Amino acid sequence: MEAIKFRTLTNESEIDTFLSRFESYVGVKLPYDYAQRSTFVAGFKGDEMVGGYMLVTKPEFRSLMFVPDSVRAEHDFFKNDSYDMMEINGVWMSASLKTAAEQFGIWLRLILDAFKCRKQYVLLMANQRNLNIRHVHAMTGAKDIYEGEPMLMAGEKSHSSIRVSYTTRWSLLLNVPRYWFEYKSRERRFHRRLKQRAYSRMAAKA
């Protein structure tokens, strides 16, 4: 199995490819000005881009822009200095990544890069209806800031219902074993389904 190699993207063409893949993956197009303030990290198998993520280490953060003013005024999280925060966005993985080890490799690299940014708080945002991402965020020890309809500026597009949460750099790192066990569990379920399909085909031929 060919190892995934990671690098920070600086080529405009590769960044456009990244954004296009992310849009196809989640159905949301990120604004150009937001992308300009982000660091793009992508994983490659050979010449093929197979996954990646974006790190934003300075405000304004896209996730917090969607939180209603009424929540901002009341939630204790907003008493923290925004320069103690960072945001993870643009996470996607190609369907060509079949094994738990490959998927975990991208997630682990993301965690290590986020930890090295040395920001106390890590912001996370996702489609509220995506139960898989919700489960992944829960494993980070994330605490919810807001759930519901995003507050959008004119021309902005996002999911109809979002969840904005935060965790800490240390919580991200210390929960690595939980992520690994989760991916191994997914791999076992995947192989179990393959065996069941093979058995069903054999039974149909009998």
GROMACS .gro file of N, CA and C in nm, residues 12-85:
model
  222
   12GLU      N    1  -0.156   2.782  -0.676
   12GLU     CA    2  -0.297   2.823  -0.688
   12GLU      C    3  -0.382   2.716  -0.753
   13SER      N    4  -0.326   2.645  -0.849
   13SER     CA    5  -0.400   2.539  -0.916
   13SER      C    6  -0.434   2.426  -0.820
   14GLU      N    7  -0.338   2.389  -0.735
   14GLU     CA    8  -0.363   2.282  -0.637
   14GLU      C    9  -0.465   2.326  -0.533
   15ILE      N   10  -0.460   2.453  -0.493
   15ILE     CA   11  -0.558   2.504  -0.397
   15ILE      C   12  -0.698   2.502  -0.458
   16ASP      N   13  -0.708   2.538  -0.586
   16ASP     CA   14  -0.838   2.532  -0.654
   16ASP      C   15  -0.890   2.388  -0.658
   17THR      N   16  -0.800   2.293  -0.682
   17THR     CA   17  -0.839   2.153  -0.683
   17THR      C   18  -0.889   2.111  -0.545
   18PHE      N   19  -0.817   2.153  -0.442
   18PHE     CA   20  -0.855   2.123  -0.304
   18PHE      C   21  -0.996   2.175  -0.276
   19LEU      N   22  -1.021   2.302  -0.307
   19LEU     CA   23  -1.151   2.365  -0.279
   19LEU      C   24  -1.263   2.296  -0.357
   20SER      N   25  -1.233   2.256  -0.480
   20SER     CA   26  -1.332   2.186  -0.560
   20SER      C   27  -1.366   2.050  -0.500
   21ARG      N   28  -1.265   1.978  -0.454
   21ARG     CA   29  -1.288   1.847  -0.391
   21ARG      C   30  -1.370   1.864  -0.262
   22PHE      N   31  -1.336   1.967  -0.184
   22PHE     CA   32  -1.410   1.990  -0.060
   22PHE      C   33  -1.556   2.023  -0.090
   23GLU      N   34  -1.578   2.109  -0.190
   23GLU     CA   35  -1.716   2.144  -0.226
   23GLU      C   36  -1.795   2.021  -0.267
   24SER      N   37  -1.733   1.932  -0.344
   24SER     CA   38  -1.800   1.809  -0.385
   24SER      C   39  -1.827   1.719  -0.265
   25TYR      N   40  -1.739   1.722  -0.167
   25TYR     CA   41  -1.747   1.634  -0.050
   25TYR      C   42  -1.860   1.676   0.044
   26VAL      N   43  -1.875   1.809   0.068
   26VAL     CA   44  -1.973   1.855   0.167
   26VAL      C   45  -2.085   1.940   0.109
   27GLY      N   46  -2.071   1.983  -0.017
   27GLY     CA   47  -2.176   2.062  -0.078
   27GLY      C   48  -2.174   2.210  -0.043
   28VAL      N   49  -2.062   2.260   0.007
   28VAL     CA   50  -2.049   2.402   0.043
   28VAL      C   51  -1.926   2.460  -0.023
   29LYS      N   52  -1.942   2.575  -0.087
   29LYS     CA   53  -1.829   2.644  -0.150
   29LYS      C   54  -1.777   2.751  -0.054
   30LEU      N   55  -1.648   2.743  -0.022
   30LEU     CA   56  -1.588   2.839   0.070
   30LEU      C   57  -1.553   2.969  -0.003
   31PRO      N   58  -1.575   3.084   0.061
   31PRO     CA   59  -1.545   3.213  -0.003
   31PRO      C   60  -1.396   3.230  -0.033
   32TYR      N   61  -1.366   3.303  -0.138
   32TYR     CA   62  -1.227   3.321  -0.181
   32TYR      C   63  -1.145   3.394  -0.075
   33ASP      N   64  -1.202   3.498  -0.013
   33ASP     CA   65  -1.124   3.575   0.085
   33ASP      C   66  -1.091   3.492   0.208
   34TYR      N   67  -1.183   3.401   0.244
   34TYR     CA   68  -1.157   3.311   0.357
   34TYR      C   69  -1.044   3.214   0.323
   35ALA      N   70  -1.049   3.162   0.201
   35ALA     CA   71  -0.945   3.068   0.158
   35ALA      C   72  -0.807   3.134   0.159
   36GLN      N   73  -0.801   3.263   0.127
   36GLN     CA   74  -0.673   3.334   0.123
   36GLN      C   75  -0.609   3.342   0.262
   37ARG      N   76  -0.689   3.336   0.367
   37ARG     CA   77  -0.637   3.347   0.504
   37ARG      C   78  -0.608   3.211   0.567
   38SER      N   79  -0.621   3.106   0.488
   38SER     CA   80  -0.608   2.970   0.540
   38SER      C   81  -0.479   2.903   0.495
   39THR      N   82  -0.434   2.808   0.576
   39THR     CA   83  -0.324   2.721   0.537
   39THR      C   84  -0.384   2.588   0.491
   40PHE      N   85  -0.349   2.547   0.370
   40PHE     CA   86  -0.403   2.424   0.312
   40PHE      C   87  -0.299   2.313   0.324
   41VAL      N   88  -0.341   2.201   0.380
   41VAL     CA   89  -0.256   2.082   0.387
   41VAL      C   90  -0.329   1.969   0.316
   42ALA      N   91  -0.261   1.905   0.221
   42ALA     CA   92  -0.323   1.796   0.145
   42ALA      C   93  -0.238   1.671   0.151
   43GLY      N   94  -0.304   1.556   0.145
   43GLY     CA   95  -0.236   1.428   0.138
   43GLY      C   96  -0.240   1.376  -0.005
   44PHE      N   97  -0.129   1.319  -0.051
   44PHE     CA   98  -0.118   1.268  -0.188
   44PHE      C   99  -0.076   1.122  -0.187
   45LYS      N  100  -0.136   1.046  -0.279
   45LYS     CA  101  -0.085   0.912  -0.311
   45LYS      C  102  -0.036   0.922  -0.455
   46GLY      N  103   0.094   0.925  -0.471
   46GLY     CA  104   0.149   0.956  -0.602
   46GLY      C  105   0.117   1.100  -0.636
   47ASP      N  106   0.056   1.122  -0.751
   47ASP     CA  107   0.016   1.257  -0.792
   47ASP      C  108  -0.128   1.289  -0.757
   48GLU      N  109  -0.200   1.194  -0.699
   48GLU     CA  110  -0.341   1.213  -0.671
   48GLU      C  111  -0.363   1.272  -0.532
   49MET      N  112  -0.439   1.383  -0.526
   49MET     CA  113  -0.477   1.442  -0.398
   49MET      C  114  -0.592   1.360  -0.341
   50VAL      N  115  -0.573   1.307  -0.220
   50VAL     CA  116  -0.671   1.213  -0.164
   50VAL      C  117  -0.736   1.261  -0.035
   51GLY      N  118  -0.700   1.380   0.011
   51GLY     CA  119  -0.761   1.431   0.133
   51GLY      C  120  -0.689   1.555   0.180
   52GLY      N  121  -0.746   1.620   0.281
   52GLY     CA  122  -0.678   1.737   0.334
   52GLY      C  123  -0.764   1.815   0.432
   53TYR      N  124  -0.711   1.930   0.472
   53TYR     CA  125  -0.778   2.014   0.571
   53TYR      C  126  -0.720   2.155   0.564
   54MET      N  127  -0.791   2.248   0.625
   54MET     CA  128  -0.748   2.388   0.630
   54MET      C  129  -0.731   2.430   0.775
   55LEU      N  130  -0.629   2.508   0.802
   55LEU     CA  131  -0.604   2.563   0.935
   55LEU      C  132  -0.608   2.715   0.927
   56VAL      N  133  -0.687   2.775   1.014
   56VAL     CA  134  -0.697   2.921   1.021
   56VAL      C  135  -0.654   2.963   1.161
   57THR      N  136  -0.550   3.042   1.171
   57THR     CA  137  -0.492   3.072   1.303
   57THR      C  138  -0.514   3.217   1.348
   58LYS      N  139  -0.582   3.296   1.267
   58LYS     CA  140  -0.611   3.435   1.305
   58LYS      C  141  -0.756   3.467   1.273
   59PRO      N  142  -0.821   3.549   1.357
   59PRO     CA  143  -0.960   3.588   1.327
   59PRO      C  144  -0.964   3.679   1.203
   60GLU      N  145  -1.081   3.687   1.136
   60GLU     CA  146  -1.210   3.640   1.177
   60GLU      C  147  -1.227   3.492   1.137
   61PHE      N  148  -1.296   3.416   1.227
   61PHE     CA  149  -1.319   3.275   1.201
   61PHE      C  150  -1.457   3.253   1.141
   62ARG      N  151  -1.460   3.173   1.036
   62ARG     CA  152  -1.585   3.152   0.963
   62ARG      C  153  -1.693   3.091   1.052
   63SER      N  154  -1.658   2.996   1.135
   63SER     CA  155  -1.757   2.931   1.221
   63SER      C  156  -1.825   3.030   1.315
   64LEU      N  157  -1.748   3.120   1.373
   64LEU     CA  158  -1.804   3.216   1.469
   64LEU      C  159  -1.886   3.324   1.400
   65MET      N  160  -1.858   3.349   1.272
   65MET     CA  161  -1.937   3.448   1.197
   65MET      C  162  -2.082   3.404   1.183
   66PHE      N  163  -2.106   3.273   1.192
   66PHE     CA  164  -2.241   3.220   1.174
   66PHE      C  165  -2.321   3.213   1.304
   67VAL      N  166  -2.258   3.245   1.417
   67VAL     CA  167  -2.325   3.239   1.546
   67VAL      C  168  -2.405   3.368   1.568
   68PRO      N  169  -2.533   3.358   1.600
   68PRO     CA  170  -2.615   3.478   1.622
   68PRO      C  171  -2.560   3.569   1.732
   69ASP      N  172  -2.584   3.698   1.717
   69ASP     CA  173  -2.535   3.796   1.814
   69ASP      C  174  -2.588   3.769   1.954
   70SER      N  175  -2.710   3.719   1.964
   70SER     CA  176  -2.768   3.692   2.096
   70SER      C  177  -2.689   3.584   2.170
   71VAL      N  178  -2.638   3.484   2.096
   71VAL     CA  179  -2.557   3.379   2.157
   71VAL      C  180  -2.420   3.435   2.196
   72ARG      N  181  -2.362   3.515   2.110
   72ARG     CA  182  -2.233   3.577   2.139
   72ARG      C  183  -2.239   3.659   2.268
   73ALA      N  184  -2.348   3.727   2.289
   73ALA     CA  185  -2.361   3.815   2.406
   73ALA      C  186  -2.371   3.737   2.536
   74GLU      N  187  -2.418   3.611   2.529
   74GLU     CA  188  -2.445   3.536   2.651
   74GLU      C  189  -2.346   3.423   2.679
   75HIS      N  190  -2.279   3.371   2.575
   75HIS     CA  191  -2.195   3.253   2.594
   75HIS      C  192  -2.058   3.293   2.650
   76ASP      N  193  -2.015   3.222   2.755
   76ASP     CA  194  -1.888   3.254   2.821
   76ASP      C  195  -1.767   3.237   2.731
   77PHE      N  196  -1.779   3.153   2.628
   77PHE     CA  197  -1.665   3.129   2.540
   77PHE      C  198  -1.616   3.259   2.476
   78PHE      N  199  -1.705   3.351   2.450
   78PHE     CA  200  -1.669   3.474   2.380
   78PHE      C  201  -1.597   3.575   2.470
   79LYS      N  202  -1.574   3.538   2.595
   79LYS     CA  203  -1.491   3.620   2.683
   79LYS      C  204  -1.342   3.593   2.659
   80ASN      N  205  -1.312   3.483   2.588
   80ASN     CA  206  -1.173   3.448   2.559
   80ASN      C  207  -1.118   3.535   2.447
   81ASP      N  208  -0.987   3.552   2.449
   81ASP     CA  209  -0.919   3.628   2.344
   81ASP      C  210  -0.922   3.549   2.213
   82SER      N  211  -0.971   3.610   2.107
   82SER     CA  212  -0.982   3.539   1.979
   82SER      C  213  -0.846   3.497   1.924
   83TYR      N  214  -0.739   3.562   1.970
   83TYR     CA  215  -0.606   3.523   1.923
   83TYR      C  216  -0.552   3.400   1.997
   84ASP      N  217  -0.629   3.351   2.095
   84ASP     CA  218  -0.598   3.222   2.158
   84ASP      C  219  -0.672   3.108   2.088
   85MET      N  220  -0.738   3.139   1.976
   85MET     CA  221  -0.820   3.041   1.905
   85MET      C  222  -0.762   3.012   1.766
   0.00000   0.00000   0.00000
